PDB file of C-alpha atoms in Angstrom:
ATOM      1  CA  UNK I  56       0.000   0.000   0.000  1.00  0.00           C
ATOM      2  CA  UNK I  57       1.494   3.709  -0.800  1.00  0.00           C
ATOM      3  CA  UNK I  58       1.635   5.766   2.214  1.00  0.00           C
ATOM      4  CA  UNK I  59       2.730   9.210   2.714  1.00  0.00           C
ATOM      5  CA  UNK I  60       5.932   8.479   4.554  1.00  0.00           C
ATOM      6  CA  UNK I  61       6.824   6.848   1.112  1.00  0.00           C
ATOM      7  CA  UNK I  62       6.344   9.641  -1.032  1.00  0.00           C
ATOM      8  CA  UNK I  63       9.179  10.654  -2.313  1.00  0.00           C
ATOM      9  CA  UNK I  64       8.453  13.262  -5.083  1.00  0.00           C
ATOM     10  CA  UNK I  65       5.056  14.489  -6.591  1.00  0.00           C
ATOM     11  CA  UNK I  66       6.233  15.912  -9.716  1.00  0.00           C
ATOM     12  CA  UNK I  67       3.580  18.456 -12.188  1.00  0.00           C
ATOM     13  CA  UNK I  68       3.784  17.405 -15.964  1.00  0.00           C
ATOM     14  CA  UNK I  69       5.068  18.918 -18.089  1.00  0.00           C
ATOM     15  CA  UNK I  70       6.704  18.789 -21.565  1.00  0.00           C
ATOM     16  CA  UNK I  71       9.716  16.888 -20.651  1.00  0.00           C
ATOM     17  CA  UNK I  72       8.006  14.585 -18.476  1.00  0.00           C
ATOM     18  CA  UNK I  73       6.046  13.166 -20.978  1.00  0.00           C
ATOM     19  CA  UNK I  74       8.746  13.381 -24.119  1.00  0.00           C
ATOM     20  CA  UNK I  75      11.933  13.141 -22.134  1.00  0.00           C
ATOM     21  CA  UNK I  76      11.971  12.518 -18.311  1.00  0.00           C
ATOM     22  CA  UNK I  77      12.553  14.740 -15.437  1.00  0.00           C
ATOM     23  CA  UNK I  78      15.195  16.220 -13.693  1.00  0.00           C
ATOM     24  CA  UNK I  79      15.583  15.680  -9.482  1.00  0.00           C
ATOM     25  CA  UNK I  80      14.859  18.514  -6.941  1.00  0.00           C
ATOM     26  CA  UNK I  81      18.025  17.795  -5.124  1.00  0.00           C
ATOM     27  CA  UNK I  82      15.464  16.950  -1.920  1.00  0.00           C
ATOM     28  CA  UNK I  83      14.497  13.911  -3.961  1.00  0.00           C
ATOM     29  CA  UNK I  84      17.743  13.085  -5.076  1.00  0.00           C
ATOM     30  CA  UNK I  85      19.758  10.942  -1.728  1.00  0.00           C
ATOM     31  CA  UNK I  86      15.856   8.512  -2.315  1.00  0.00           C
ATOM     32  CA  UNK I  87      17.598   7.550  -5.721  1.00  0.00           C
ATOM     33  CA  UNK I  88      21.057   7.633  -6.012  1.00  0.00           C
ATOM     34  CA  UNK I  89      21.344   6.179  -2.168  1.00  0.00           C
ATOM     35  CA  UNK I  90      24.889   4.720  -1.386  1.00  0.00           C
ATOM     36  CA  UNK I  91      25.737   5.083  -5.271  1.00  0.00           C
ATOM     37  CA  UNK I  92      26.471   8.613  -4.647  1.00  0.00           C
ATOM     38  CA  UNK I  93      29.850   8.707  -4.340  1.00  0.00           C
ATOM     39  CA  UNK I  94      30.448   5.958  -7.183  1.00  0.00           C
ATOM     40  CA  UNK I  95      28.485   7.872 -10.100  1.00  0.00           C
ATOM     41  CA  UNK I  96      30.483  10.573 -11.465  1.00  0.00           C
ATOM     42  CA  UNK I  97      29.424  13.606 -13.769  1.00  0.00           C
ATOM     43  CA  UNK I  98      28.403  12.153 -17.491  1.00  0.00           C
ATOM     44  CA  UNK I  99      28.007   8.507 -15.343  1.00  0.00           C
ATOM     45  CA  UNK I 100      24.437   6.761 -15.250  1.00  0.00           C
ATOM     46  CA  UNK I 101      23.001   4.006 -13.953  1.00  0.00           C
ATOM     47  CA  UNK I 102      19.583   1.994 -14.324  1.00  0.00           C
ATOM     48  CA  UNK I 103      16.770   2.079 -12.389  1.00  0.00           C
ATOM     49  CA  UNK I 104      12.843   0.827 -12.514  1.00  0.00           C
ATOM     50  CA  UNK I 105       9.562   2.615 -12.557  1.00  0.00           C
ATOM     51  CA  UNK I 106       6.753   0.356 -11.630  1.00  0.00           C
ATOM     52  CA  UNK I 107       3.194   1.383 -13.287  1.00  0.00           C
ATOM     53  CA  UNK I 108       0.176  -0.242 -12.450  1.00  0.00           C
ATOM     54  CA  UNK I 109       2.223  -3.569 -11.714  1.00  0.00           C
ATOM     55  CA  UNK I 110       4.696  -3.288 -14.872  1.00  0.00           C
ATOM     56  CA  UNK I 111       7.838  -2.553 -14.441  1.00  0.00           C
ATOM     57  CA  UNK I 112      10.326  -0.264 -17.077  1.00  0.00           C
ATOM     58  CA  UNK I 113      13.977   0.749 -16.533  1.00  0.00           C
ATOM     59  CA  UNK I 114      14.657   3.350 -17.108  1.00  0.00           C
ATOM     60  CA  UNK I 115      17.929   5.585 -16.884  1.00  0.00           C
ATOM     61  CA  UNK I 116      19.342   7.887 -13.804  1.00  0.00           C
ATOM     62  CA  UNK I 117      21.998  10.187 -15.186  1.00  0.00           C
ATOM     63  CA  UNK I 118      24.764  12.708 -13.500  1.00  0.00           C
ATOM     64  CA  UNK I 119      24.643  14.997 -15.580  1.00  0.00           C
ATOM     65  CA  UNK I 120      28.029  16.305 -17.374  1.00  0.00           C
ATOM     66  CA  UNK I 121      28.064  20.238 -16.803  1.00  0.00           C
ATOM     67  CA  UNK I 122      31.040  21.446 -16.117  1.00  0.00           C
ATOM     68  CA  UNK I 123      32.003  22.691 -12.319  1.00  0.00           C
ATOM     69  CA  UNK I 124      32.363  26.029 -13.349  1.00  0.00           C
ATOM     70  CA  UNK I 125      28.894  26.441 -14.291  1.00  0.00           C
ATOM     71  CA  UNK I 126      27.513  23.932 -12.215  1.00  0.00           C
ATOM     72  CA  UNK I 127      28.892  23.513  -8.469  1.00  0.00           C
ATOM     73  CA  UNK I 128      26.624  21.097  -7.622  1.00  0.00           C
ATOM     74  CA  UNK I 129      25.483  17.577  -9.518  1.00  0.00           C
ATOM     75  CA  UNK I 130      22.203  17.802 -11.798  1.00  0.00           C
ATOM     76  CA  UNK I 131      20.435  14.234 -11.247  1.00  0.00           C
ATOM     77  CA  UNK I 132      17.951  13.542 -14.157  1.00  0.00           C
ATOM     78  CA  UNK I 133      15.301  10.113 -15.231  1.00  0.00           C
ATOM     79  CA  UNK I 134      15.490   9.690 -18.665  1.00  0.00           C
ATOM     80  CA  UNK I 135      13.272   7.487 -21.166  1.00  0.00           C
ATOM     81  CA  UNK I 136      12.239   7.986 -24.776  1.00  0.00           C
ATOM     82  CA  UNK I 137       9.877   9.299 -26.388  1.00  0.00           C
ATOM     83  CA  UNK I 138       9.069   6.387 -28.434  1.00  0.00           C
ATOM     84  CA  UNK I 139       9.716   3.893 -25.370  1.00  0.00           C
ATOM     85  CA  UNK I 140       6.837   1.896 -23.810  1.00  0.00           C
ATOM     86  CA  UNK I 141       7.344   4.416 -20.617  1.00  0.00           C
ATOM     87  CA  UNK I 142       6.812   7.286 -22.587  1.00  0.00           C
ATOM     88  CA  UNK I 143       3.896   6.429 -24.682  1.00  0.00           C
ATOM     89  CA  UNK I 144       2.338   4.951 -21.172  1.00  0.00           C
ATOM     90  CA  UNK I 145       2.562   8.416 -19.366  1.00  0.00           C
ATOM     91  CA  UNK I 146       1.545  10.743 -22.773  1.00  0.00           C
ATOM     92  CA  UNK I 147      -1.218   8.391 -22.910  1.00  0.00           C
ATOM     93  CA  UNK I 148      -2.115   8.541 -18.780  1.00  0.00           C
ATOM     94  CA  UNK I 149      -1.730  12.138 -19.042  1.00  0.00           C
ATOM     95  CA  UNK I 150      -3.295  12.450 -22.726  1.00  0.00           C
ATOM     96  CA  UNK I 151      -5.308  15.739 -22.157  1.00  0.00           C
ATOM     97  CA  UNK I 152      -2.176  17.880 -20.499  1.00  0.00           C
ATOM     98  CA  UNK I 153      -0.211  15.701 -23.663  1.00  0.00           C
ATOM     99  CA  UNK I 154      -2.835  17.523 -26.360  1.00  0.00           C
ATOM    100  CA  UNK I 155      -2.866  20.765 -25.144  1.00  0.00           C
ATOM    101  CA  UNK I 156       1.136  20.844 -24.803  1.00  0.00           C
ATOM    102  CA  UNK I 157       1.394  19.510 -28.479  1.00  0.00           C
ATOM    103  CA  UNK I 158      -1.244  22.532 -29.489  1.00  0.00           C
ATOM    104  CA  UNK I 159       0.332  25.098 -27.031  1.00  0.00           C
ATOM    105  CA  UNK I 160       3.597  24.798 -28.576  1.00  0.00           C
ATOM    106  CA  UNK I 161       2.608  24.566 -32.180  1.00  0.00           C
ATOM    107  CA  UNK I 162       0.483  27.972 -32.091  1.00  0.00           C
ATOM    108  CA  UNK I 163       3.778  29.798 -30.018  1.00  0.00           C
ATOM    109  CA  UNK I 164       6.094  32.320 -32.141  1.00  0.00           C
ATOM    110  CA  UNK I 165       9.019  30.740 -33.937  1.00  0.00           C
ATOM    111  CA  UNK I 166      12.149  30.928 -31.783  1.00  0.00           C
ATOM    112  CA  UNK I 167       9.597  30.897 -28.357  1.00  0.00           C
ATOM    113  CA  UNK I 168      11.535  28.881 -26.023  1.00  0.00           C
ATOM    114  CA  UNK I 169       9.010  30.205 -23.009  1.00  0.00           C
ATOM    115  CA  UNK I 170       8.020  27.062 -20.986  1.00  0.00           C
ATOM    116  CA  UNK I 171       4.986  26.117 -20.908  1.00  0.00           C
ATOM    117  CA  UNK I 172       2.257  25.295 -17.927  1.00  0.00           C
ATOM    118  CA  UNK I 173      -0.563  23.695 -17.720  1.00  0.00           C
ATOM    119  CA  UNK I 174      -3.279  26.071 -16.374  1.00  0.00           C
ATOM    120  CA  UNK I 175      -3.961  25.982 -12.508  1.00  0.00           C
ATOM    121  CA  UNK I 176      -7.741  24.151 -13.060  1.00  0.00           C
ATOM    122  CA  UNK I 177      -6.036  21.364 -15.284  1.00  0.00           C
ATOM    123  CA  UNK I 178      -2.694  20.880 -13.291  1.00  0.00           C
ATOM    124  CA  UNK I 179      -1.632  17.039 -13.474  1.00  0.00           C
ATOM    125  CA  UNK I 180       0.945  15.357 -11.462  1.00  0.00           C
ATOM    126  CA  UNK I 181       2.783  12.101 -11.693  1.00  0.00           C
ATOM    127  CA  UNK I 182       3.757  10.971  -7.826  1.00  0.00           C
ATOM    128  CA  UNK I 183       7.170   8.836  -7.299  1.00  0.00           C
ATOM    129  CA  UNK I 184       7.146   6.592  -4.339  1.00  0.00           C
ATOM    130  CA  UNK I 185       9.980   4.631  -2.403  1.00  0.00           C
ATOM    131  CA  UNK I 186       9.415   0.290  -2.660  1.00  0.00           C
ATOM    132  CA  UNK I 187      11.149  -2.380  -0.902  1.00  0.00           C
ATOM    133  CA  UNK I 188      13.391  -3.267  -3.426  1.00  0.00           C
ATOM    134  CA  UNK I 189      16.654  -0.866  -4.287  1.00  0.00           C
ATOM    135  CA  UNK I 190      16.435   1.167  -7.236  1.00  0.00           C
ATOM    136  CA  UNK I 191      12.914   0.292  -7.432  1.00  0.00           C
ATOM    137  CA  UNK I 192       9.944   2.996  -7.699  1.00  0.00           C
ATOM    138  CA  UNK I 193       6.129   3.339  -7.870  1.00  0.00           C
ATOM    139  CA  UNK I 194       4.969   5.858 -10.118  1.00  0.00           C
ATOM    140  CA  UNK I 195       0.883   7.254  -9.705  1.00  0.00           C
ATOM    141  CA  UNK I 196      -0.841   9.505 -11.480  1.00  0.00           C
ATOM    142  CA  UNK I 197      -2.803  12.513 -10.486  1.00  0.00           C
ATOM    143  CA  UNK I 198      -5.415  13.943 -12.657  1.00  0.00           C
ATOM    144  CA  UNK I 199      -7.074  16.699 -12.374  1.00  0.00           C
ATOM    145  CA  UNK I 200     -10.815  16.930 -11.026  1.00  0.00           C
ATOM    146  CA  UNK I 201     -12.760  16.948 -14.450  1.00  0.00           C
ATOM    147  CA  UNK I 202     -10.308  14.252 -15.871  1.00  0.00           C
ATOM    148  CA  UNK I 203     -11.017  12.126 -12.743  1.00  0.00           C
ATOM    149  CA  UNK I 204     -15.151  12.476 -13.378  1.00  0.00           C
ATOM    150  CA  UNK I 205     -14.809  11.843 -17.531  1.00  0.00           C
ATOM    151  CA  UNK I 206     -12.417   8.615 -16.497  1.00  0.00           C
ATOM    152  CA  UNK I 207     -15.028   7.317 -13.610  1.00  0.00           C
ATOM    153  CA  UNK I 208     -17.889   7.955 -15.981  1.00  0.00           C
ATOM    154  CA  UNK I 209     -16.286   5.908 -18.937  1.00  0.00           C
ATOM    155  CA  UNK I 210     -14.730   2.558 -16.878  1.00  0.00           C
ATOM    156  CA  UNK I 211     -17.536   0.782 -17.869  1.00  0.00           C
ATOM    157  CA  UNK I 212     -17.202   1.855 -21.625  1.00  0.00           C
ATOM    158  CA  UNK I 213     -16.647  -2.232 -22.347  1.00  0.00           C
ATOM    159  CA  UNK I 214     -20.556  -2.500 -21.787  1.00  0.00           C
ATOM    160  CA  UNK I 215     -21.525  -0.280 -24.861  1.00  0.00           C
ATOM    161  CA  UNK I 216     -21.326  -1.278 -28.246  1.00  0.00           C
ATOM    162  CA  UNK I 217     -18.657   0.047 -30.083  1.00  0.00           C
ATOM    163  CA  UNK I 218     -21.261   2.722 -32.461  1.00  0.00           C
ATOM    164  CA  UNK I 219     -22.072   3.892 -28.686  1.00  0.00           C
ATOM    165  CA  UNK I 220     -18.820   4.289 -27.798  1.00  0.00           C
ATOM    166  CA  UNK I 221     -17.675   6.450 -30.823  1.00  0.00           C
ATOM    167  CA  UNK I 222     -21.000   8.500 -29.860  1.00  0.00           C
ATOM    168  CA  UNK I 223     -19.608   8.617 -26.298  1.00  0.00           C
ATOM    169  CA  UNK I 224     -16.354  10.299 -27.910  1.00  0.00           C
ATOM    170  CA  UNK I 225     -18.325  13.456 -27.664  1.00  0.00           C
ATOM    171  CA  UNK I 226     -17.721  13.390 -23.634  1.00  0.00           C
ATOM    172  CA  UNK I 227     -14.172  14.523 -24.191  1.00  0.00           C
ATOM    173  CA  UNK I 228     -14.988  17.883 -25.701  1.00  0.00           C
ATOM    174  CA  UNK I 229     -18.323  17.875 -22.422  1.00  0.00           C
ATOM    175  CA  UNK I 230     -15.341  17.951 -19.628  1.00  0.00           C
ATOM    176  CA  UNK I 231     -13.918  21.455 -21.001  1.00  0.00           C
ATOM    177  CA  UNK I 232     -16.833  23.052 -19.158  1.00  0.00           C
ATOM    178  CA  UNK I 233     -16.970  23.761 -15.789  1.00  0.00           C
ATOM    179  CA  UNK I 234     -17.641  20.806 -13.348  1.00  0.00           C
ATOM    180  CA  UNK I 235     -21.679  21.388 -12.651  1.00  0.00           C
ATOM    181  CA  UNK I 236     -22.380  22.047 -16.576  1.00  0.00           C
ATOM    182  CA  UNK I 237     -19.969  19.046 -17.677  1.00  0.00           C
ATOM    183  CA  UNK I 238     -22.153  16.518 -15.236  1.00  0.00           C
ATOM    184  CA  UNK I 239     -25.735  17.813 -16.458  1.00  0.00           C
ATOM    185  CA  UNK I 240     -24.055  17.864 -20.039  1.00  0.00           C
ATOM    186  CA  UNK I 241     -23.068  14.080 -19.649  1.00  0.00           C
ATOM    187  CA  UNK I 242     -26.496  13.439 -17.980  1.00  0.00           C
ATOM    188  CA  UNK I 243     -27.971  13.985 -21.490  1.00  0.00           C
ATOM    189  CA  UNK I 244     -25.828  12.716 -23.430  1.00  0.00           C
ATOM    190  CA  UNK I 245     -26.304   9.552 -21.643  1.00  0.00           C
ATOM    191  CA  UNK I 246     -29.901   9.245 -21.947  1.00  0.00           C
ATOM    192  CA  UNK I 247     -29.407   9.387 -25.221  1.00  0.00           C
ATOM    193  CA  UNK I 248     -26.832   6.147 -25.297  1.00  0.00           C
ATOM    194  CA  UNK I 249     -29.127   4.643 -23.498  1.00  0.00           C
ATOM    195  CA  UNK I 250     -32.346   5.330 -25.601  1.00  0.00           C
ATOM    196  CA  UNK I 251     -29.950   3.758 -28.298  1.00  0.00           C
ATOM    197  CA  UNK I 252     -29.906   1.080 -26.365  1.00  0.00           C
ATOM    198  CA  UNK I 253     -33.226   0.095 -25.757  1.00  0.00           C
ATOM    199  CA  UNK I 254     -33.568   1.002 -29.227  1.00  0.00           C
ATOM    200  CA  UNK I 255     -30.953  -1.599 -30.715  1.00  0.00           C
ATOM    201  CA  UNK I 256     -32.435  -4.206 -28.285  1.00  0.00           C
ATOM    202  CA  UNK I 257     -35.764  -4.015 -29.161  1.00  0.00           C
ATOM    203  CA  UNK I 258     -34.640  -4.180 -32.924  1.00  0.00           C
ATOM    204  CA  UNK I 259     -33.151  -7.414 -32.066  1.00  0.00           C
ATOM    205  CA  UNK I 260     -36.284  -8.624 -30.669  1.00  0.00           C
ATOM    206  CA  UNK I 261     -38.377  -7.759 -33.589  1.00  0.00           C
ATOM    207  CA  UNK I 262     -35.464  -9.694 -35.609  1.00  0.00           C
ATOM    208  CA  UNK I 263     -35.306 -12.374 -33.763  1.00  0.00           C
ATOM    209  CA  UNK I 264     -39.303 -12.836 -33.954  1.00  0.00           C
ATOM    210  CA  UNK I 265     -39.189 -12.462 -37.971  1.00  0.00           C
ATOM    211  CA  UNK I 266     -36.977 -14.829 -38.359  1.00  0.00           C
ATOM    212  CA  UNK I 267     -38.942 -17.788 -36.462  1.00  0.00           C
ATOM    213  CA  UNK I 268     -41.777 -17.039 -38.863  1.00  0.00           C
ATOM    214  CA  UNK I 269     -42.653 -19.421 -40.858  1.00  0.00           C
ATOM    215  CA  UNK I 270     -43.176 -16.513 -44.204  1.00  0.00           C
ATOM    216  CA  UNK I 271     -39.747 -15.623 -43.214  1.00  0.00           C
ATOM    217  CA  UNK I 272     -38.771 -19.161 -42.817  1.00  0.00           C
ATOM    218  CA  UNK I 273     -40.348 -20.236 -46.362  1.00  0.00           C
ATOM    219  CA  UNK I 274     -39.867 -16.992 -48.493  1.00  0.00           C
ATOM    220  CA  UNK I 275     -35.978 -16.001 -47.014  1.00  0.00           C
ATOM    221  CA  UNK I 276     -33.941 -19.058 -46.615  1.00  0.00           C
ATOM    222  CA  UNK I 277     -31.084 -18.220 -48.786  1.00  0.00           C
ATOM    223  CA  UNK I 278     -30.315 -14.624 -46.229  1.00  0.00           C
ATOM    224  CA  UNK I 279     -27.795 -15.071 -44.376  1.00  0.00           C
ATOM    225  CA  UNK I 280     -28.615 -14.598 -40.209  1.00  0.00           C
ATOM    226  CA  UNK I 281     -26.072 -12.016 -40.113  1.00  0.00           C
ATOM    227  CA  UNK I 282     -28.137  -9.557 -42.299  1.00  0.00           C
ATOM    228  CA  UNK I 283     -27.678  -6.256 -40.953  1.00  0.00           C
ATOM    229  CA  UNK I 284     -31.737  -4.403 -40.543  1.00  0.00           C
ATOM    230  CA  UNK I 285     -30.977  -2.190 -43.785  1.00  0.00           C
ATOM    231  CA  UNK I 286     -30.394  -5.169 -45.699  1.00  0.00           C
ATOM    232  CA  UNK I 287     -33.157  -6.829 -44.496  1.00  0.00           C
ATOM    233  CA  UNK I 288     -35.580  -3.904 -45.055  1.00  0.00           C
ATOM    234  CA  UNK I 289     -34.077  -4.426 -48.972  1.00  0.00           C
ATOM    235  CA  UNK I 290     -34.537  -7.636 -49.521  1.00  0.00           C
ATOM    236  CA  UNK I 291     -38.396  -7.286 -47.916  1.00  0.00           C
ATOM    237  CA  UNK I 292     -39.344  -4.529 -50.071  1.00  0.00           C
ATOM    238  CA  UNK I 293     -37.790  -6.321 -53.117  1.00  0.00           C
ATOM    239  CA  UNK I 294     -39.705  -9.858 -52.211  1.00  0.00           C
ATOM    240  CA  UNK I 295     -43.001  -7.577 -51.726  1.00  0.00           C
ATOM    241  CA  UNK I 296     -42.127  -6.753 -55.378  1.00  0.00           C
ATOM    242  CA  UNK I 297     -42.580 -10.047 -56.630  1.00  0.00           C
ATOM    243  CA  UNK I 298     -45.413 -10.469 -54.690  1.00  0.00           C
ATOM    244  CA  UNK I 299     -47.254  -7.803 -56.081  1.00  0.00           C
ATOM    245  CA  UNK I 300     -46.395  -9.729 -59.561  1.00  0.00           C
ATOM    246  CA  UNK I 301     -47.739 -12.940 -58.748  1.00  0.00           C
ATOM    247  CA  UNK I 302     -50.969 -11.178 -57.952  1.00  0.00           C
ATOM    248  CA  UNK I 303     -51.053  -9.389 -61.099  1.00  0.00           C
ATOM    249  CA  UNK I 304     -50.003 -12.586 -62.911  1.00  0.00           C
ATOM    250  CA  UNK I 305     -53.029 -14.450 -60.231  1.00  0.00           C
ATOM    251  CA  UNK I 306     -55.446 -12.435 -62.240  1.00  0.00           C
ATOM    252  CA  UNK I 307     -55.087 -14.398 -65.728  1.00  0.00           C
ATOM    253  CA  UNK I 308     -55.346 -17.694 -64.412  1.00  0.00           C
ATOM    254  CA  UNK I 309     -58.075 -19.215 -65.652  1.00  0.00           C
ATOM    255  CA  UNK I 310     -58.952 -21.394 -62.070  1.00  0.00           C
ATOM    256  CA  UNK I 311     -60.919 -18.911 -60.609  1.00  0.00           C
ATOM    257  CA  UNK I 312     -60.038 -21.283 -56.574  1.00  0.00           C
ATOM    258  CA  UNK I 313     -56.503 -21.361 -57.714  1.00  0.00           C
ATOM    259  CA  UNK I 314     -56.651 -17.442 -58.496  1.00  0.00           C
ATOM    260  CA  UNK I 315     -58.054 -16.426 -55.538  1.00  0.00           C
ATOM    261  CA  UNK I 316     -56.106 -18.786 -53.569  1.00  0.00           C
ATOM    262  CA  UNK I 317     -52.809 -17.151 -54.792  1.00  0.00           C
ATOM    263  CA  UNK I 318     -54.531 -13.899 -54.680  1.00  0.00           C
ATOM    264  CA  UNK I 319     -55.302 -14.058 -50.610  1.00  0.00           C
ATOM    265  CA  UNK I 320     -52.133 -15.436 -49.815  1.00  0.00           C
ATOM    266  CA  UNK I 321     -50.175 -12.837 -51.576  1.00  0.00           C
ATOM    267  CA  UNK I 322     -51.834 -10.200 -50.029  1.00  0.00           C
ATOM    268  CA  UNK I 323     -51.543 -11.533 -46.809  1.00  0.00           C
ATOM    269  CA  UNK I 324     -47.701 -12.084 -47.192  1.00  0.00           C
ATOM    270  CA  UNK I 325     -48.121  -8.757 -48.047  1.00  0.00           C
ATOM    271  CA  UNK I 326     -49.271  -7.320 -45.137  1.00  0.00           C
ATOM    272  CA  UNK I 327     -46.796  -8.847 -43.263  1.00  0.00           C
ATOM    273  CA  UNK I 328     -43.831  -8.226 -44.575  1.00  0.00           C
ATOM    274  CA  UNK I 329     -45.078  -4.440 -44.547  1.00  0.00           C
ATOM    275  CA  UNK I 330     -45.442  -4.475 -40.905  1.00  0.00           C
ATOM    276  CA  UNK I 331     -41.917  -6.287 -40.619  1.00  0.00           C
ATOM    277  CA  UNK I 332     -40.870  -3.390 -42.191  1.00  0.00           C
ATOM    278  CA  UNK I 333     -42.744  -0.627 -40.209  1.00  0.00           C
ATOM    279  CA  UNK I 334     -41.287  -2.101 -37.009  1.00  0.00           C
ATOM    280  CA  UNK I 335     -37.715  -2.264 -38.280  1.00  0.00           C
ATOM    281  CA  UNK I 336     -38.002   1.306 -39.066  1.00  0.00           C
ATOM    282  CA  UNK I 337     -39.085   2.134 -35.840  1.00  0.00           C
TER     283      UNK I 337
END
């Protein structure tokens, strides 16, 4: 269990943090290097482990080489790529401060070296904590408030089908307002997944009845079960076609029984394939 008393550093993001790594408040820095101090020289690194969410990934502790006249003391940084599995991980943890870094610095002046921050209402941290095990750490992330709420509302996103879940999308852009308008926001937009839903399963259920008809049995036993409802509604209205043929064609047979036989079961066919159709149109 994390505690307190194991914290060691709780670090805001920021650019480098999610592209590069970070560089050690010298408070944080005996917690890493430990005994090694004396052994790692300027320029010298060693390896060390991050453990995320029960994965760990080495990553690299460097001394860095400036030069004693312009640094007196040693600069202790954590370095991963970009490209790594690390850095990808935390740009993807962190993928809102991530966006608006990668938009921040793309609409700056050329030559703008100005850091940038992450405003005070969507500050993000990443929090380093001491293990056990030597050059071992625990990294946890910290989101801010609306991230927290659009994360809690979406864990169970694995329950929605996946043309709900692109519709859900639109929750991201929701959580830019301020907390109270981003829940009633969501609140509606959530009844109307839902009425989806209900809507998709009782489709199914009208499907699923049509198809244990006998008409549909007898007159569609070539479609294939998979038939998405547009298809469907096709291949009705193109059967009720040649329905409407046979009747005409009904009229020139000379039986008069057989006629009207053909006749009355046509337009009863008819009649039911039209209200298949009204139903699956909703």
């Amino acid at each position: 269990m994390l505690t307190d008393d194991r914290l060691i550093l709780r670090k805001e993001v920021d650019w480098s943090l999610l592209v590069a790594g970070l560089t050690l408040p010298h408070e944080a820095e005996q917690a890493f290097i430990g005994a090694d101090s004396d052994e790692m020289l300027r320029g010298e690194y060693k390896y060390v482990f991050f453990v995320f969410e029960q994965k760990k990934y080495k990553v690299k502790l460097v001394n860095v080489n400036f030069q004693k006249k312009t640094r007196g003391t040693d600069t202790y940084q954590i370095r991963y790529s970009t490209n790594g599995e690390l850095g990808k991980i935390l740009q993807s943890s962190f993928s809102e401060a991530f966006e608006y870094f990668i938009s921040a610095r793309a609409s700056r002046a050329p030559g703008d070296r100005t850091p940038i921050k992450l405003p005070e209402d969507k500050k993000d941290y990443l929090k380093i904590y001491a293990t056990k095990e030597k050059d071992v750490f625990e990294i946890v992330t910290e989101l801010h408030q609306a991230t927290v709420n659009e994360k809690r509302k979406l864990k169970h996103r694995h329950l929605i089908s996946g043309d709900d879940y692109s519709f859900l999308k639109q929750i991201k852009a929701i959580f830019e307002y301020e907390e109270n308008r981003a829940i009633e926001e969501f609140t509606l937009l959530y009844r109307s997944v839902s009425a989806r839903r209900i809507l998709v399963s009782k489709i199914n259920a009208v499907i699923s009845e049509i198809k244990e008809s006998a008409l549909y049995k007898s007159r569609f036993k070539s479609f294939s079960p998979s038939m998405d409802i547009n298809a469907m509604i096709k291949s009705f209205e193109a059967e009720m076609s040649k329905i409407k043929n046979q009747v005409n064609a009904a009229f020139d047979i000379d039986d008069d029984k057989e006629s009207e036989r053909i006749i009355n079961e046509s337009r009863r066919d008819m009649m039911q394939i039209k209200k298949w159709i009204e139903k699956l149109r909703g």
